[in-house]
Structures are given as structure tokens and as C-alpha cells.
Amino acid sequence: MEVHPTAIVEKGAELAEGVSIGPFCVIGEHVKIGRNTKLLSHVAIEGHTTIGQDNTIRPFANLGGPPQAPYNGEPTELVIGDRNTIREHVTMHVATGGGDGVTIVGSDCLFMATAHVAHDCVVRDHVVLAQSATLGGHVVIDEYVILGGLAAVHQNSRVGKHAFVGGLAAVTKDVIPYGSVWGNHAHLEGLNLVGLKRRGFSREVIAELRSAYRLLFAEEGTFQERIDDTAESFAQSAPVMEIIDFIRADASRPLCLPEREV
């Protein structure tokens, strides 16, 4: 374990073997940092924050600060997984007292400079938040999602797995798994075909997803009828059923929809 002499590590902080704390970092008393995690310099970690192994945190990141929402100092948490890269000026906040009490960030994620994860968010594994991408409170970002630079996701929104959110997009509605959205306000432009190909999805699976997408967002019938028809027609396709399950999981949430006929 290496702690630079200009760093401040408060009594009670727990640093595992191999942790490196660089110049002018400040580590609060309720912070736990896992093995081989590196704080390069000028990093502030406060609150009840737990960070896993093999993370790299670059200068002026602030993790575990109080939420920018009603908060009375409850001992809520920020929990970060393993092997994340957290770039300059990234901010992540502990949860408010009114939710589950924890903001969760997964593993193998990249948070580019000035990205923000608000209170009570859940960010799963292999997520990328590009420069200045911002999450409002209680947002759920599923695995392998990419948010482009300056994109913003409204509070309580969900973004499904393998989805892509274009730069500058303002996401005020839920984004289906495998979807691709952009615009202000964001709308569906199709499937995230580039991401699917890069991650090794077969031609057969991609073809199933494209067929299901056309059926789901056709103009005939009601949306509920199209959901049911798609579920029946593609019941054996796990990726398609992930989209159906995502939609059915919270019928009260609006969805990003296509602006034109598919």
C-alpha cells in the first residue's frame, strides 16, 4: 500500500493491499477501497463509499458526495465494483434516504471526464459514459450500454442492455434493450446494430431482433396488441424476449419510440 505524504486518509478508512493513494487525495473515514485500486492525485472520496479492486481513478474525481436532492445526512452508500476507469472530474453521489439507500456502479465500466452518476442510480457492468454524460437520480443503466458525450438521462428512466444513446441526446423516456436513440428529446432510430456486431451477436440473432423491431413498432393495431404478437412470434428468442420483458416490467413508464414508420 502506498499513500503519498500529501494525501489525507482519515481514521477509520479501510485500504486493502496494493492500494495506491496519490498526491493531495482526501479519503473519508467511512471509505473502503479494494486491492490494487489506484487514485492518481487530487481525488476526493467521502461518505459511506465502497470501491472494489483494480480501479483507476484520475485527478479531481469526487466520489461519495451528498446527493443534489433532499437529504438529511442519512448513512446511505455508494458501491463501486472492479476494474473501472474513472476519469477527471467524474462525480458519483451516495443515495438519498428515500430509496434503497445505495447508489450502485458495476464493474469494467468507463466514465470519461466530467461524467455524472446521481443518487440512487444503478449502473451495471461494461457501461461507457462518454464526456459529460449525465444520469439523473434513480436511473437504471443496464449492461453494455454506451452513452455519447453530453447525453443526459432524466430521473427514474431505464436504459436497457446493449443500447446506444447518441451524443447530446436528452433521454426522458425508457430505452428498450438493443435500441439506438438520439435527438432532443431522444427517439428510437432503430437497433444498435454496430454494437451488436462488435459484441459477436450472430446474423441469425440480429435478423430476429430486426424482424421483432419492425413488428413491435409497426403502425397496425394497438401497442399492447403488437407487444403480445411479438412475444408470441418470438417466444424462443431470448434477446427479443428481453425487450418484451423490459417493456412489461413497468407499464407506467413511457418509451422512446420511432419518429417515423419502421
Tab-separated table of N, CA and C in Angstrom, residues 67-210:
chain	number	residue	atom	x	y	z
A	67	PRO	N	-26.073	13.715	-2.211
A	67	PRO	CA	-26.901	13.906	-3.406
A	67	PRO	C	-27.374	15.339	-3.540
A	68	GLN	N	-27.609	15.731	-4.779
A	68	GLN	CA	-28.177	17.055	-5.067
A	68	GLN	C	-29.699	16.937	-5.088
A	69	ALA	N	-30.224	16.502	-3.957
A	69	ALA	CA	-31.648	16.232	-3.766
A	69	ALA	C	-31.894	16.277	-2.264
A	70	PRO	N	-33.158	16.288	-1.833
A	70	PRO	CA	-33.421	16.312	-0.388
A	70	PRO	C	-32.667	15.197	0.341
A	71	TYR	N	-31.902	15.579	1.346
A	71	TYR	CA	-31.005	14.636	2.019
A	71	TYR	C	-30.691	15.185	3.392
A	72	ASN	N	-30.815	14.337	4.393
A	72	ASN	CA	-30.614	14.761	5.778
A	72	ASN	C	-29.417	14.087	6.427
A	73	GLY	N	-28.453	13.698	5.604
A	73	GLY	CA	-27.243	13.107	6.150
A	73	GLY	C	-27.361	11.652	6.529
A	74	GLU	N	-28.379	10.951	6.022
A	74	GLU	CA	-28.513	9.528	6.322
A	74	GLU	C	-27.268	8.758	5.850
A	75	PRO	N	-26.912	7.654	6.517
A	75	PRO	CA	-25.717	6.890	6.138
A	75	PRO	C	-25.954	6.023	4.905
A	76	THR	N	-26.375	6.652	3.825
A	76	THR	CA	-26.591	5.941	2.569
A	76	THR	C	-25.241	5.692	1.896
A	77	GLU	N	-25.255	4.870	0.836
A	77	GLU	CA	-23.997	4.358	0.312
A	77	GLU	C	-23.805	4.635	-1.176
A	78	LEU	N	-22.537	4.538	-1.568
A	78	LEU	CA	-22.123	4.396	-2.964
A	78	LEU	C	-21.250	3.158	-3.024
A	79	VAL	N	-21.608	2.212	-3.884
A	79	VAL	CA	-20.849	0.969	-4.027
A	79	VAL	C	-20.393	0.846	-5.475
A	80	ILE	N	-19.084	0.745	-5.672
A	80	ILE	CA	-18.472	0.674	-6.998
A	80	ILE	C	-17.749	-0.655	-7.124
A	81	GLY	N	-17.883	-1.307	-8.282
A	81	GLY	CA	-17.287	-2.622	-8.497
A	81	GLY	C	-15.808	-2.581	-8.836
A	82	ASP	N	-15.384	-3.482	-9.710
A	82	ASP	CA	-13.971	-3.708	-10.016
A	82	ASP	C	-13.621	-3.245	-11.438
A	83	ARG	N	-12.347	-2.922	-11.618
A	83	ARG	CA	-11.749	-2.694	-12.948
A	83	ARG	C	-12.425	-1.552	-13.716
A	84	ASN	N	-12.877	-0.560	-13.008
A	84	ASN	CA	-13.439	0.614	-13.662
A	84	ASN	C	-12.359	1.661	-13.897
A	85	THR	N	-12.537	2.429	-14.963
A	85	THR	CA	-11.707	3.608	-15.204
A	85	THR	C	-12.576	4.840	-15.003
A	86	ILE	N	-12.192	5.665	-14.042
A	86	ILE	CA	-12.952	6.857	-13.682
A	86	ILE	C	-12.068	8.061	-13.966
A	87	ARG	N	-12.424	8.822	-14.973
A	87	ARG	CA	-11.557	9.896	-15.455
A	87	ARG	C	-11.775	11.197	-14.674
A	88	GLU	N	-11.117	12.242	-15.166
A	88	GLU	CA	-11.044	13.504	-14.449
A	88	GLU	C	-12.433	14.131	-14.218
A	89	HIS	N	-12.623	14.659	-13.001
A	89	HIS	CA	-13.814	15.432	-12.620
A	89	HIS	C	-15.106	14.624	-12.673
A	90	VAL	N	-15.031	13.303	-12.670
A	90	VAL	CA	-16.247	12.492	-12.576
A	90	VAL	C	-16.837	12.646	-11.175
A	91	THR	N	-18.172	12.708	-11.107
A	91	THR	CA	-18.854	12.771	-9.818
A	91	THR	C	-19.856	11.621	-9.706
A	92	MET	N	-19.893	11.001	-8.526
A	92	MET	CA	-20.859	9.951	-8.211
A	92	MET	C	-21.326	10.190	-6.781
A	93	HIS	N	-22.643	10.156	-6.565
A	93	HIS	CA	-23.192	10.512	-5.257
A	93	HIS	C	-23.774	9.308	-4.530
A	94	VAL	N	-23.755	9.386	-3.195
A	94	VAL	CA	-24.467	8.394	-2.397
A	94	VAL	C	-25.970	8.562	-2.621
A	95	ALA	N	-26.734	7.595	-2.146
A	95	ALA	CA	-28.179	7.603	-2.332
A	95	ALA	C	-28.859	8.566	-1.370
A	96	THR	N	-30.114	8.857	-1.669
A	96	THR	CA	-30.951	9.590	-0.728
A	96	THR	C	-31.510	8.612	0.305
A	97	GLY	N	-32.194	9.163	1.295
A	97	GLY	CA	-32.784	8.300	2.313
A	97	GLY	C	-34.116	7.721	1.914
A	98	GLY	N	-34.650	8.132	0.767
A	98	GLY	CA	-35.992	7.704	0.395
A	98	GLY	C	-36.057	6.499	-0.519
A	99	GLY	N	-34.914	5.976	-0.982
A	99	GLY	CA	-34.927	4.820	-1.876
A	99	GLY	C	-34.388	3.585	-1.185
A	100	ASP	N	-33.576	2.807	-1.942
A	100	ASP	CA	-32.968	1.609	-1.367
A	100	ASP	C	-31.735	1.928	-0.530
A	101	GLY	N	-31.303	3.164	-0.554
A	101	GLY	CA	-30.188	3.571	0.284
A	101	GLY	C	-28.820	3.344	-0.310
A	102	VAL	N	-28.743	2.997	-1.595
A	102	VAL	CA	-27.431	2.730	-2.185
A	102	VAL	C	-27.431	3.103	-3.665
A	103	THR	N	-26.396	3.790	-4.080
A	103	THR	CA	-26.094	4.013	-5.493
A	103	THR	C	-25.108	2.935	-5.913
A	104	ILE	N	-25.393	2.245	-7.018
A	104	ILE	CA	-24.597	1.083	-7.409
A	104	ILE	C	-23.952	1.317	-8.767
A	105	VAL	N	-22.652	1.085	-8.832
A	105	VAL	CA	-21.903	1.112	-10.086
A	105	VAL	C	-21.216	-0.238	-10.231
A	106	GLY	N	-21.363	-0.874	-11.405
A	106	GLY	CA	-20.833	-2.214	-11.613
A	106	GLY	C	-19.348	-2.248	-11.886
A	107	SER	N	-18.934	-3.218	-12.692
A	107	SER	CA	-17.524	-3.457	-12.984
A	107	SER	C	-17.243	-3.270	-14.477
A	108	ASP	N	-15.963	-3.038	-14.785
A	108	ASP	CA	-15.490	-2.946	-16.170
A	108	ASP	C	-16.159	-1.815	-16.941
A	109	CYS	N	-16.393	-0.707	-16.264
A	109	CYS	CA	-17.019	0.463	-16.882
A	109	CYS	C	-15.977	1.541	-17.159
A	110	LEU	N	-16.323	2.437	-18.065
A	110	LEU	CA	-15.511	3.610	-18.359
A	110	LEU	C	-16.363	4.853	-18.174
A	111	PHE	N	-15.894	5.743	-17.292
A	111	PHE	CA	-16.556	7.023	-17.079
A	111	PHE	C	-15.593	8.107	-17.536
A	112	MET	N	-15.873	8.701	-18.684
A	112	MET	CA	-14.997	9.734	-19.211
A	112	MET	C	-15.147	11.026	-18.412
A	113	ALA	N	-14.294	11.985	-18.709
A	113	ALA	CA	-14.190	13.196	-17.903
A	113	ALA	C	-15.540	13.892	-17.731
A	114	THR	N	-15.800	14.334	-16.525
A	114	THR	CA	-16.962	15.111	-16.091
A	114	THR	C	-18.282	14.351	-16.208
A	115	ALA	N	-18.251	13.031	-16.381
A	115	ALA	CA	-19.497	12.258	-16.331
A	115	ALA	C	-20.064	12.302	-14.914
A	116	HIS	N	-21.375	12.114	-14.811
A	116	HIS	CA	-22.040	12.226	-13.504
A	116	HIS	C	-23.020	11.080	-13.294
A	117	VAL	N	-22.915	10.426	-12.129
A	117	VAL	CA	-23.862	9.397	-11.702
A	117	VAL	C	-24.559	9.917	-10.450
A	118	ALA	N	-25.856	10.175	-10.544
A	118	ALA	CA	-26.589	10.798	-9.443
A	118	ALA	C	-27.015	9.765	-8.408
A	119	HIS	N	-27.671	10.266	-7.381
A	119	HIS	CA	-28.133	9.440	-6.263
A	119	HIS	C	-29.082	8.334	-6.713
A	120	ASP	N	-28.969	7.187	-6.069
A	120	ASP	CA	-29.895	6.058	-6.228
A	120	ASP	C	-29.857	5.422	-7.615
A	121	CYS	N	-28.839	5.745	-8.424
A	121	CYS	CA	-28.725	5.114	-9.737
A	121	CYS	C	-28.215	3.688	-9.603
A	122	VAL	N	-28.498	2.882	-10.614
A	122	VAL	CA	-27.904	1.559	-10.773
A	122	VAL	C	-27.263	1.521	-12.150
A	123	VAL	N	-25.936	1.390	-12.189
A	123	VAL	CA	-25.184	1.287	-13.443
A	123	VAL	C	-24.537	-0.086	-13.458
A	124	ARG	N	-24.924	-0.910	-14.399
A	124	ARG	CA	-24.428	-2.290	-14.399
A	124	ARG	C	-23.089	-2.383	-15.135
A	125	ASP	N	-22.628	-3.612	-15.406
A	125	ASP	CA	-21.276	-3.846	-15.913
A	125	ASP	C	-21.103	-3.411	-17.370
A	126	HIS	N	-19.844	-3.100	-17.728
A	126	HIS	CA	-19.433	-2.835	-19.111
A	126	HIS	C	-20.164	-1.632	-19.714
A	127	VAL	N	-20.421	-0.638	-18.916
A	127	VAL	CA	-21.101	0.579	-19.368
A	127	VAL	C	-20.060	1.647	-19.684
A	128	VAL	N	-20.336	2.465	-20.704
A	128	VAL	CA	-19.491	3.610	-21.035
A	128	VAL	C	-20.327	4.881	-20.952
A	129	LEU	N	-19.890	5.818	-20.121
A	129	LEU	CA	-20.433	7.176	-20.129
A	129	LEU	C	-19.358	8.075	-20.723
A	130	ALA	N	-19.628	8.589	-21.920
A	130	ALA	CA	-18.646	9.439	-22.583
A	130	ALA	C	-18.615	10.823	-21.925
A	131	GLN	N	-17.798	11.706	-22.490
A	131	GLN	CA	-17.529	13.015	-21.897
A	131	GLN	C	-18.814	13.744	-21.502
A	132	SER	N	-18.936	14.067	-20.213
A	132	SER	CA	-20.031	14.882	-19.663
A	132	SER	C	-21.398	14.215	-19.752
A	133	ALA	N	-21.450	12.909	-20.007
A	133	ALA	CA	-22.741	12.227	-19.940
A	133	ALA	C	-23.252	12.272	-18.504
A	134	THR	N	-24.570	12.440	-18.345
A	134	THR	CA	-25.148	12.733	-17.031
A	134	THR	C	-26.365	11.864	-16.775
A	135	LEU	N	-26.421	11.288	-15.572
A	135	LEU	CA	-27.573	10.500	-15.147
A	135	LEU	C	-28.287	11.221	-14.027
A	136	GLY	N	-29.596	11.412	-14.173
A	136	GLY	CA	-30.395	11.926	-13.068
A	136	GLY	C	-30.604	10.855	-12.007
A	137	GLY	N	-31.292	11.213	-10.937
A	137	GLY	CA	-31.495	10.282	-9.838
A	137	GLY	C	-32.370	9.097	-10.215
A	138	HIS	N	-32.089	7.947	-9.601
A	138	HIS	CA	-32.892	6.725	-9.738
A	138	HIS	C	-32.891	6.164	-11.166
A	139	VAL	N	-31.888	6.481	-11.952
A	139	VAL	CA	-31.775	5.944	-13.311
A	139	VAL	C	-31.165	4.543	-13.248
A	140	VAL	N	-31.626	3.655	-14.124
A	140	VAL	CA	-31.054	2.304	-14.246
A	140	VAL	C	-30.447	2.159	-15.637
A	141	ILE	N	-29.142	1.892	-15.674
A	141	ILE	CA	-28.426	1.682	-16.927
A	141	ILE	C	-27.962	0.236	-16.946
A	142	ASP	N	-28.473	-0.545	-17.886
A	142	ASP	CA	-28.148	-1.975	-17.916
A	142	ASP	C	-26.799	-2.214	-18.598
A	143	GLU	N	-26.366	-3.448	-18.608
A	143	GLU	CA	-25.009	-3.784	-19.052
A	143	GLU	C	-24.782	-3.482	-20.534
A	144	TYR	N	-23.535	-3.112	-20.851
A	144	TYR	CA	-23.067	-2.834	-22.215
A	144	TYR	C	-23.745	-1.622	-22.867
A	145	VAL	N	-24.305	-0.748	-22.085
A	145	VAL	CA	-24.878	0.488	-22.633
A	145	VAL	C	-23.756	1.497	-22.877
A	146	ILE	N	-23.878	2.262	-23.954
A	146	ILE	CA	-22.969	3.376	-24.229
A	146	ILE	C	-23.786	4.661	-24.303
A	147	LEU	N	-23.381	5.663	-23.517
A	147	LEU	CA	-23.962	6.995	-23.593
A	147	LEU	C	-22.952	7.927	-24.235
A	148	GLY	N	-23.357	8.579	-25.318
A	148	GLY	CA	-22.472	9.500	-26.009
A	148	GLY	C	-22.218	10.769	-25.207
A	149	GLY	N	-21.261	11.555	-25.675
A	149	GLY	CA	-20.887	12.775	-24.984
A	149	GLY	C	-22.041	13.750	-24.826
A	150	LEU	N	-22.157	14.324	-23.626
A	150	LEU	CA	-23.162	15.331	-23.294
A	150	LEU	C	-24.594	14.795	-23.309
A	151	ALA	N	-24.760	13.477	-23.398
A	151	ALA	CA	-26.105	12.909	-23.275
A	151	ALA	C	-26.572	13.012	-21.830
A	152	ALA	N	-27.873	13.148	-21.648
A	152	ALA	CA	-28.443	13.255	-20.306
A	152	ALA	C	-29.662	12.341	-20.209
A	153	VAL	N	-29.746	11.601	-19.102
A	153	VAL	CA	-30.867	10.687	-18.880
A	153	VAL	C	-31.679	11.214	-17.710
A	154	HIS	N	-32.967	11.440	-17.947
A	154	HIS	CA	-33.872	12.013	-16.952
A	154	HIS	C	-34.063	11.056	-15.783
A	155	GLN	N	-34.332	11.614	-14.613
A	155	GLN	CA	-34.533	10.802	-13.413
A	155	GLN	C	-35.598	9.735	-13.630
A	156	ASN	N	-35.375	8.584	-12.986
A	156	ASN	CA	-36.283	7.428	-12.999
A	156	ASN	C	-36.330	6.691	-14.337
A	157	SER	N	-35.534	7.097	-15.315
A	157	SER	CA	-35.551	6.424	-16.614
A	157	SER	C	-34.736	5.138	-16.566
A	158	ARG	N	-35.047	4.238	-17.508
A	158	ARG	CA	-34.309	2.979	-17.663
A	158	ARG	C	-33.732	2.921	-19.078
A	159	VAL	N	-32.502	2.420	-19.171
A	159	VAL	CA	-31.884	2.180	-20.471
A	159	VAL	C	-31.493	0.706	-20.504
A	160	GLY	N	-32.075	-0.052	-21.444
A	160	GLY	CA	-31.884	-1.493	-21.482
A	160	GLY	C	-30.518	-1.900	-22.005
A	161	LYS	N	-30.166	-3.136	-21.782
A	161	LYS	CA	-28.846	-3.663	-22.119
A	161	LYS	C	-28.529	-3.522	-23.604
A	162	HIS	N	-27.259	-3.283	-23.899
A	162	HIS	CA	-26.735	-3.166	-25.264
A	162	HIS	C	-27.332	-1.989	-26.038
A	163	ALA	N	-27.952	-1.047	-25.356
A	163	ALA	CA	-28.500	0.116	-26.048
A	163	ALA	C	-27.409	1.163	-26.274
A	164	PHE	N	-27.665	2.039	-27.238
A	164	PHE	CA	-26.755	3.144	-27.540
A	164	PHE	C	-27.531	4.446	-27.486
A	165	VAL	N	-26.988	5.420	-26.745
A	165	VAL	CA	-27.583	6.754	-26.650
A	165	VAL	C	-26.620	7.735	-27.299
A	166	GLY	N	-27.063	8.389	-28.350
A	166	GLY	CA	-26.190	9.282	-29.101
A	166	GLY	C	-25.792	10.527	-28.324
A	167	GLY	N	-24.714	11.147	-28.756
A	167	GLY	CA	-24.247	12.368	-28.139
A	167	GLY	C	-25.297	13.463	-28.169
A	168	LEU	N	-25.374	14.237	-27.093
A	168	LEU	CA	-26.299	15.354	-26.921
A	168	LEU	C	-27.752	14.926	-26.768
A	169	ALA	N	-28.019	13.632	-26.722
A	169	ALA	CA	-29.406	13.173	-26.595
A	169	ALA	C	-29.957	13.530	-25.219
A	170	ALA	N	-31.219	13.912	-25.189
A	170	ALA	CA	-31.933	14.160	-23.937
A	170	ALA	C	-32.950	13.033	-23.775
A	171	VAL	N	-32.643	12.096	-22.905
A	171	VAL	CA	-33.467	10.893	-22.754
A	171	VAL	C	-34.456	11.121	-21.620
A	172	THR	N	-35.720	11.271	-21.958
A	172	THR	CA	-36.767	11.488	-20.966
A	172	THR	C	-37.698	10.292	-20.842
A	173	LYS	N	-37.479	9.273	-21.676
A	173	LYS	CA	-38.306	8.069	-21.658
A	173	LYS	C	-37.389	6.855	-21.684
A	174	ASP	N	-37.935	5.686	-21.376
A	174	ASP	CA	-37.132	4.474	-21.312
A	174	ASP	C	-36.659	4.053	-22.694
A	175	VAL	N	-35.475	3.453	-22.741
A	175	VAL	CA	-34.866	2.982	-23.988
A	175	VAL	C	-34.838	1.463	-23.956
A	176	ILE	N	-35.429	0.829	-24.944
A	176	ILE	CA	-35.504	-0.631	-24.972
A	176	ILE	C	-34.108	-1.245	-25.094
A	177	PRO	N	-33.916	-2.464	-24.593
A	177	PRO	CA	-32.662	-3.171	-24.843
A	177	PRO	C	-32.365	-3.251	-26.338
A	178	TYR	N	-31.098	-3.111	-26.691
A	178	TYR	CA	-30.604	-3.203	-28.066
A	178	TYR	C	-31.014	-2.006	-28.925
A	179	GLY	N	-31.690	-1.021	-28.333
A	179	GLY	CA	-32.134	0.127	-29.104
A	179	GLY	C	-31.039	1.158	-29.304
A	180	SER	N	-31.253	2.037	-30.284
A	180	SER	CA	-30.354	3.145	-30.561
A	180	SER	C	-31.189	4.412	-30.617
A	181	VAL	N	-30.875	5.392	-29.754
A	181	VAL	CA	-31.665	6.615	-29.695
A	181	VAL	C	-30.758	7.831	-29.797
A	182	TRP	N	-31.315	8.909	-30.314
A	182	TRP	CA	-30.640	10.200	-30.262
A	182	TRP	C	-31.662	11.302	-30.501
A	183	GLY	N	-31.229	12.524	-30.282
A	183	GLY	CA	-32.115	13.662	-30.504
A	183	GLY	C	-32.547	14.309	-29.201
A	184	ASN	N	-33.185	15.459	-29.322
A	184	ASN	CA	-33.702	16.195	-28.183
A	184	ASN	C	-35.151	16.574	-28.488
A	185	HIS	N	-36.090	15.839	-27.876
A	185	HIS	CA	-35.906	14.717	-26.965
A	185	HIS	C	-35.619	13.442	-27.755
A	186	ALA	N	-34.944	12.496	-27.067
A	186	ALA	CA	-34.446	11.315	-27.762
A	186	ALA	C	-35.583	10.448	-28.301
A	187	HIS	N	-35.361	9.888	-29.486
A	187	HIS	CA	-36.305	8.959	-30.099
A	187	HIS	C	-35.528	7.778	-30.669
A	188	LEU	N	-36.230	6.676	-30.871
A	188	LEU	CA	-35.597	5.487	-31.437
A	188	LEU	C	-35.278	5.699	-32.906
A	189	GLU	N	-34.053	5.337	-33.273
A	189	GLU	CA	-33.658	5.346	-34.677
A	189	GLU	C	-33.419	3.940	-35.196
A	190	GLY	N	-33.723	2.946	-34.393
A	190	GLY	CA	-33.512	1.557	-34.802
A	190	GLY	C	-32.795	0.795	-33.711
A	191	LEU	N	-32.128	-0.273	-34.126
A	191	LEU	CA	-31.354	-1.095	-33.207
A	191	LEU	C	-29.894	-0.668	-33.206
A	192	ASN	N	-29.201	-1.010	-32.144
A	192	ASN	CA	-27.774	-0.713	-32.039
A	192	ASN	C	-26.984	-1.785	-32.790
A	193	LEU	N	-27.092	-1.775	-34.117
A	193	LEU	CA	-26.513	-2.823	-34.940
A	193	LEU	C	-24.995	-2.849	-34.862
A	194	VAL	N	-24.373	-1.676	-34.804
A	194	VAL	CA	-22.914	-1.627	-34.703
A	194	VAL	C	-22.451	-2.316	-33.421
A	195	GLY	N	-23.112	-1.993	-32.307
A	195	GLY	CA	-22.737	-2.616	-31.046
A	195	GLY	C	-22.974	-4.111	-31.044
A	196	LEU	N	-24.082	-4.555	-31.633
A	196	LEU	CA	-24.376	-5.988	-31.672
A	196	LEU	C	-23.322	-6.747	-32.463
A	197	LYS	N	-22.908	-6.192	-33.589
A	197	LYS	CA	-21.887	-6.857	-34.401
A	197	LYS	C	-20.543	-6.891	-33.685
A	198	ARG	N	-20.200	-5.785	-33.037
A	198	ARG	CA	-18.921	-5.737	-32.318
A	198	ARG	C	-18.886	-6.744	-31.183
A	199	ARG	N	-20.026	-7.029	-30.577
A	199	ARG	CA	-20.057	-7.936	-29.434
A	199	ARG	C	-20.329	-9.377	-29.835
A	200	GLY	N	-20.309	-9.649	-31.135
A	200	GLY	CA	-20.346	-11.031	-31.598
A	200	GLY	C	-21.710	-11.659	-31.724
A	201	PHE	N	-22.779	-10.865	-31.753
A	201	PHE	CA	-24.095	-11.442	-31.987
A	201	PHE	C	-24.163	-12.003	-33.408
A	202	SER	N	-24.747	-13.173	-33.548
A	202	SER	CA	-24.806	-13.841	-34.850
A	202	SER	C	-25.771	-13.129	-35.791
A	203	ARG	N	-25.617	-13.419	-37.096
A	203	ARG	CA	-26.531	-12.836	-38.083
A	203	ARG	C	-27.960	-13.269	-37.811
A	204	GLU	N	-28.125	-14.499	-37.349
A	204	GLU	CA	-29.467	-15.015	-37.087
A	204	GLU	C	-30.144	-14.243	-35.956
A	205	VAL	N	-29.402	-13.986	-34.899
A	205	VAL	CA	-29.966	-13.256	-33.767
A	205	VAL	C	-30.285	-11.818	-34.171
A	206	ILE	N	-29.385	-11.194	-34.917
A	206	ILE	CA	-29.633	-9.819	-35.357
A	206	ILE	C	-30.853	-9.761	-36.276
A	207	ALA	N	-30.992	-10.764	-37.145
A	207	ALA	CA	-32.159	-10.802	-38.024
A	207	ALA	C	-33.450	-10.954	-37.216
A	208	GLU	N	-33.419	-11.783	-36.178
A	208	GLU	CA	-34.593	-11.927	-35.314
A	208	GLU	C	-34.951	-10.605	-34.654
A	209	LEU	N	-33.940	-9.919	-34.145
A	209	LEU	CA	-34.184	-8.633	-33.486
A	209	LEU	C	-34.766	-7.613	-34.459
A	210	ARG	N	-34.250	-7.589	-35.682
A	210	ARG	CA	-34.757	-6.616	-36.662
A	210	ARG	C	-36.206	-6.935	-37.025
